[in-house]
Amino acid sequence: MKVCRTIAEVRAELAPRRSGSIGLVPTMGALHGGHLSLLRAARAECDTVAMSLFVNPAQFGDERDLDAYPRDETRDLEVAAEAGVDLVFAPAADEMYPPGFQTWVEVTELGSILEGRFRPGHFRGVATVVLKLFTIVCPTHAYFGQKDAQQVEVIRRLIRDLALEIELRVLPIVRDADGLALSSRNALLSPGERERALALPRALSTKDPEAARALLAASNGVVVDYVERADFDPPVLAGAVRVGSTRLIDNVILEGDNA
Ligand code: AMP
């Protein structure tokens, strides 16, 4: 597995592989079973698998949130190698945002609702870094998790609006046995907080916004940002809560079979 720190290295490494399919799995690291499911799908479907490992400062509104984000590059590289990744792109921030950087991509409407309302600028950071990763890697396929349903919707719109020649692959949410969706942020929860966090998947499993809000309102130590039906493809009941200083998001599909 090749680990690249610069855009030039990625391009040189991928140049001889362009005749085959290239799958890109964008991640912020602290890899878990959710990431693994994306990597496995990419490995099964593509000739070359590239994974990016970049905690994107532009999608964090709060410096403390960015600083607290879990990082373990050594372990992530082991997990990626084990999953059969061919190339990891793990750039420093100034490789992605060189001095004077001022070009941003904004998916205006989709980026401003739900998560966008509580995290202004978040999807601008996501769309910009994902488009830049797309132009660096030029993947034929890109892999994202349904866990971040609004992110999927934003990327789908970006691909359509800018006529990118990339097949978007969306994989189902991977959960722990108790129902909590796997997330790098779960590592930040104390045992008590983790127990309280279970209120979110339990509430969403009602698939009813009113019932979900009522369940969460009755849960101690859980602050609700929103629980709303979102008319995505497929439609979901999406929620975001804060447990202590950790913010968690989750969703359930309301129609179709991709639960
Ligand atoms: P992140 O490292 O949190 O930016 O996530 C990288 C990718 O993994 C995104 O496409 C996420 O939607 C996806 N992902 C994160 N958690 C899960 C999960 N529990 N199940 C499925 N996909 C996930």
Coordinates of C-alpha atoms and ligand atoms in Angstrom, one line a residue:
M1 CA 0.0 0.0 0.0
K2 CA 1.4 3.4 -1.0
V3 CA 1.0 6.3 1.4
C4 CA 1.0 9.7 -0.5
R5 CA 1.3 13.1 1.2
T6 CA 1.2 15.3 -1.9
I7 CA -1.2 15.7 -4.8
A8 CA 1.7 15.2 -7.2
E9 CA 2.5 11.8 -5.7
V10 CA -1.2 10.7 -6.0
R11 CA -1.3 11.6 -9.6
A12 CA 2.0 9.9 -10.4
E13 CA 1.0 6.7 -8.6
L14 CA -2.4 6.6 -10.3
A15 CA -1.3 7.5 -13.8
P16 CA -0.5 3.8 -14.8
R17 CA -3.8 2.6 -13.3
R18 CA -6.2 4.9 -15.3
S19 CA -7.2 2.2 -17.8
G20 CA -9.0 0.4 -15.0
S21 CA -11.7 1.5 -12.5
I22 CA -10.6 3.6 -9.5
G23 CA -12.7 3.6 -6.3
L24 CA -12.3 6.5 -3.9
V25 CA -13.3 6.2 -0.2
P26 CA -13.0 9.6 1.5
T27 CA -12.5 9.4 5.3
M28 CA -11.4 11.5 8.2
G29 CA -9.8 8.5 9.8
A30 CA -10.3 6.8 13.2
L31 CA -11.5 4.0 11.1
H32 CA -14.3 1.6 12.2
G33 CA -16.6 -0.9 10.8
G34 CA -18.6 1.7 8.8
H35 CA -15.4 2.7 6.9
L36 CA -14.6 -0.9 6.4
S37 CA -17.8 -1.6 4.7
L38 CA -17.0 1.2 2.2
L39 CA -13.5 -0.1 1.7
R40 CA -14.7 -3.7 1.2
A41 CA -17.3 -2.6 -1.4
A42 CA -14.7 -0.6 -3.2
R43 CA -12.2 -3.5 -3.1
A44 CA -14.9 -5.8 -4.6
E45 CA -15.9 -3.4 -7.3
C46 CA -12.8 -1.6 -8.5
D47 CA -9.4 -2.4 -9.9
T48 CA -7.7 0.3 -7.7
V49 CA -8.9 1.4 -4.3
A50 CA -7.8 4.8 -3.0
M51 CA -8.7 6.1 0.5
S52 CA -8.2 9.6 1.7
L53 CA -7.4 10.3 5.3
F54 CA -7.9 13.9 6.0
V55 CA -9.5 15.7 9.0
N56 CA -10.9 18.6 6.9
P57 CA -10.6 21.8 8.9
A58 CA -13.0 23.6 6.5
Q59 CA -15.9 21.5 7.6
F60 CA -15.5 22.2 11.3
G61 CA -17.1 25.4 12.6
D62 CA -15.6 25.1 16.1
E63 CA -11.8 24.9 16.7
R64 CA -12.4 22.8 19.8
D65 CA -14.4 20.2 17.8
L66 CA -11.6 20.0 15.3
D67 CA -8.9 19.6 18.0
A68 CA -10.9 16.9 19.9
Y69 CA -11.6 14.8 16.7
P70 CA -10.0 11.4 17.3
R71 CA -6.8 10.7 15.2
D72 CA -4.7 7.5 15.0
E73 CA -2.9 7.5 11.7
T74 CA -0.7 4.5 12.5
R75 CA -3.6 2.3 13.3
D76 CA -5.7 3.6 10.3
L77 CA -2.8 2.7 7.9
E78 CA -2.8 -0.8 9.3
V79 CA -6.6 -1.2 8.9
A80 CA -6.4 0.2 5.4
A81 CA -3.6 -2.1 4.3
E82 CA -5.5 -5.1 5.8
A83 CA -8.6 -4.0 3.8
G84 CA -6.6 -4.2 0.6
V85 CA -6.4 -0.4 -0.1
D86 CA -3.8 0.3 -2.8
L87 CA -3.2 4.0 -2.1
V88 CA -3.8 6.2 0.9
F89 CA -3.8 10.0 0.4
A90 CA -3.1 11.6 3.8
P91 CA -2.1 15.2 3.1
A92 CA -1.2 18.0 5.5
A93 CA -3.8 20.8 5.7
D94 CA -1.7 23.2 3.6
E95 CA -1.5 20.7 0.7
M96 CA -5.3 20.9 0.4
Y97 CA -5.6 24.5 1.4
P98 CA -2.4 26.3 0.2
P99 CA -1.8 29.8 1.4
G100 CA -4.3 32.2 -0.3
F101 CA -6.9 29.5 -0.8
Q102 CA -10.2 31.2 -1.7
T103 CA -12.2 28.9 -4.0
W104 CA -15.2 27.3 -2.5
V105 CA -18.0 25.1 -3.7
E106 CA -21.5 25.6 -2.2
V107 CA -24.5 23.3 -2.7
T108 CA -26.7 26.2 -1.7
E109 CA -30.1 24.8 -0.7
L110 CA -29.3 21.3 0.4
G111 CA -26.3 22.6 2.3
S112 CA -28.3 25.0 4.4
I113 CA -31.0 22.8 5.9
L114 CA -30.8 20.3 8.8
E115 CA -27.1 19.9 9.6
G116 CA -26.4 23.1 7.6
R117 CA -28.6 25.1 10.0
F118 CA -26.7 23.9 13.0
R119 CA -23.3 23.8 11.4
P120 CA -23.1 26.9 9.0
G121 CA -20.4 26.4 6.4
H122 CA -20.1 22.7 7.1
F123 CA -21.3 21.5 3.7
R124 CA -19.3 24.2 2.0
G125 CA -16.3 22.6 3.5
V126 CA -17.4 19.1 2.6
A127 CA -18.3 19.9 -1.0
T128 CA -15.1 21.8 -1.5
V129 CA -12.8 19.1 -0.1
V130 CA -14.7 16.3 -1.9
L131 CA -14.6 18.1 -5.2
K132 CA -10.9 18.6 -4.7
L133 CA -10.4 14.9 -3.8
F134 CA -12.3 14.1 -7.0
T135 CA -10.1 16.2 -9.2
I136 CA -6.9 14.8 -7.5
V137 CA -7.9 11.1 -7.7
C138 CA -10.3 11.2 -10.7
P139 CA -12.1 8.2 -9.4
T140 CA -14.6 6.2 -11.5
H141 CA -16.5 5.3 -8.3
A142 CA -16.9 7.1 -5.0
Y143 CA -18.1 5.5 -1.8
F144 CA -20.1 7.2 0.9
G145 CA -22.1 6.0 3.9
Q146 CA -25.8 6.4 4.4
K147 CA -24.9 7.4 8.0
D148 CA -24.3 10.9 6.7
A149 CA -27.5 11.0 4.6
Q150 CA -27.4 14.7 4.0
Q151 CA -23.8 14.5 2.9
V152 CA -24.8 11.9 0.3
E153 CA -27.5 14.1 -1.0
V154 CA -25.1 17.1 -1.2
I155 CA -22.5 15.0 -3.1
R156 CA -25.1 13.5 -5.4
R157 CA -26.2 17.1 -6.3
L158 CA -22.6 18.2 -6.7
I159 CA -21.9 15.3 -9.1
R160 CA -25.1 16.1 -11.1
D161 CA -24.7 19.9 -11.2
L162 CA -21.1 19.8 -12.3
A163 CA -21.5 16.8 -14.6
L164 CA -18.8 14.8 -12.9
E165 CA -18.2 11.4 -14.4
I166 CA -18.3 9.5 -11.2
E167 CA -20.6 6.7 -10.0
L168 CA -21.8 7.4 -6.5
R169 CA -22.0 4.3 -4.3
V170 CA -23.9 4.5 -1.0
L171 CA -23.5 1.8 1.7
P172 CA -26.0 1.2 4.5
I173 CA -25.4 2.3 8.1
V174 CA -23.2 -0.1 10.2
R175 CA -24.4 -0.2 13.8
D176 CA -23.1 -1.7 17.0
A177 CA -25.1 -4.6 18.5
D178 CA -27.0 -2.2 20.7
G179 CA -28.1 -0.1 17.8
L180 CA -25.7 2.9 18.1
A181 CA -24.4 3.8 14.6
L182 CA -20.7 3.4 14.4
S183 CA -18.9 6.8 14.4
S184 CA -15.4 8.0 15.1
R185 CA -17.0 10.4 17.6
N186 CA -18.3 7.5 19.7
A187 CA -14.7 7.2 21.1
L188 CA -15.3 10.5 22.8
L189 CA -18.3 9.2 24.8
S190 CA -17.9 8.1 28.5
P191 CA -19.7 4.8 29.3
G192 CA -22.6 6.7 30.8
E193 CA -22.8 9.0 27.8
R194 CA -22.7 6.1 25.4
E195 CA -25.7 4.6 27.2
R196 CA -27.6 7.9 26.9
A197 CA -26.7 8.1 23.2
L198 CA -28.7 5.0 22.6
A199 CA -31.8 7.2 22.9
L200 CA -31.1 8.5 19.4
P201 CA -31.4 5.2 17.4
R202 CA -34.2 4.1 19.6
A203 CA -36.2 7.3 18.9
L204 CA -35.5 7.2 15.2
S205 CA -36.5 3.6 15.0
T206 CA -40.1 4.7 15.6
K207 CA -39.9 6.2 12.0
D208 CA -42.2 8.9 13.4
P209 CA -40.9 12.5 14.0
E210 CA -43.4 13.3 16.8
A211 CA -42.9 10.0 18.6
A212 CA -39.1 10.3 18.2
R213 CA -39.1 13.9 19.6
A214 CA -41.2 12.8 22.5
L215 CA -38.9 9.9 23.4
L216 CA -35.8 12.1 23.2
A217 CA -37.5 14.8 25.3
A218 CA -38.0 12.2 28.0
S219 CA -34.3 11.1 27.8
N220 CA -32.0 12.6 30.4
G221 CA -28.7 14.2 29.3
V222 CA -29.6 14.3 25.6
V223 CA -30.0 17.7 24.0
V224 CA -31.8 17.6 20.6
D225 CA -30.7 19.8 17.7
Y226 CA -33.3 18.4 15.4
V227 CA -35.4 15.4 14.5
E228 CA -36.9 15.8 11.0
R229 CA -38.1 14.0 8.0
A230 CA -35.9 14.8 5.1
D231 CA -37.1 14.3 1.5
F232 CA -33.8 12.7 0.3
D233 CA -33.3 9.8 -2.0
P234 CA -34.4 7.7 -0.1
P235 CA -36.5 9.8 2.4
V236 CA -35.1 9.5 5.9
L237 CA -36.0 10.5 9.5
A238 CA -32.8 12.3 10.5
G239 CA -31.7 13.4 13.9
A240 CA -28.8 15.2 15.7
V241 CA -28.3 15.2 19.4
R242 CA -25.6 16.4 21.8
V243 CA -24.6 14.1 24.7
G244 CA -22.1 15.9 26.9
S245 CA -19.8 17.7 24.5
T246 CA -20.2 15.1 21.7
R247 CA -22.6 15.7 18.9
L248 CA -24.1 12.6 17.2
I249 CA -26.2 12.2 14.0
D250 CA -28.2 9.3 12.8
N251 CA -31.1 8.5 10.4
V252 CA -33.4 5.7 9.3
I253 CA -34.8 5.2 5.9
L254 CA -38.5 5.7 5.7
E255 CA -39.2 3.9 2.4
G256 CA -37.4 1.4 0.2
D257 CA -35.3 -1.5 1.2
N258 CA -31.8 -0.1 1.8
A259 CA -32.3 -0.1 5.6
Ligands
AMP1 P1 -15.9 10.1 8.2 O1 -14.6 9.5 8.4 O2 -16.7 10.2 9.5 O3 -15.9 11.4 7.4 O4 -16.7 9.0 7.4 C1 -16.2 8.6 6.1 C2 -17.3 7.9 5.4 O5 -17.7 6.7 6.2 C3 -18.5 8.7 5.1 O6 -19.0 8.4 3.8 C4 -19.5 8.2 6.2 O7 -20.8 8.4 5.8 C5 -19.1 6.8 6.3 N1 -19.5 6.2 7.6 C6 -19.2 6.7 8.8 N2 -19.8 6.0 9.8 C7 -20.6 5.0 9.1 C8 -21.4 4.0 9.5 N3 -21.7 3.7 10.8 N4 -22.0 3.2 8.6 C9 -21.7 3.4 7.3 N5 -20.9 4.4 6.8 C10 -20.3 5.2 7.7

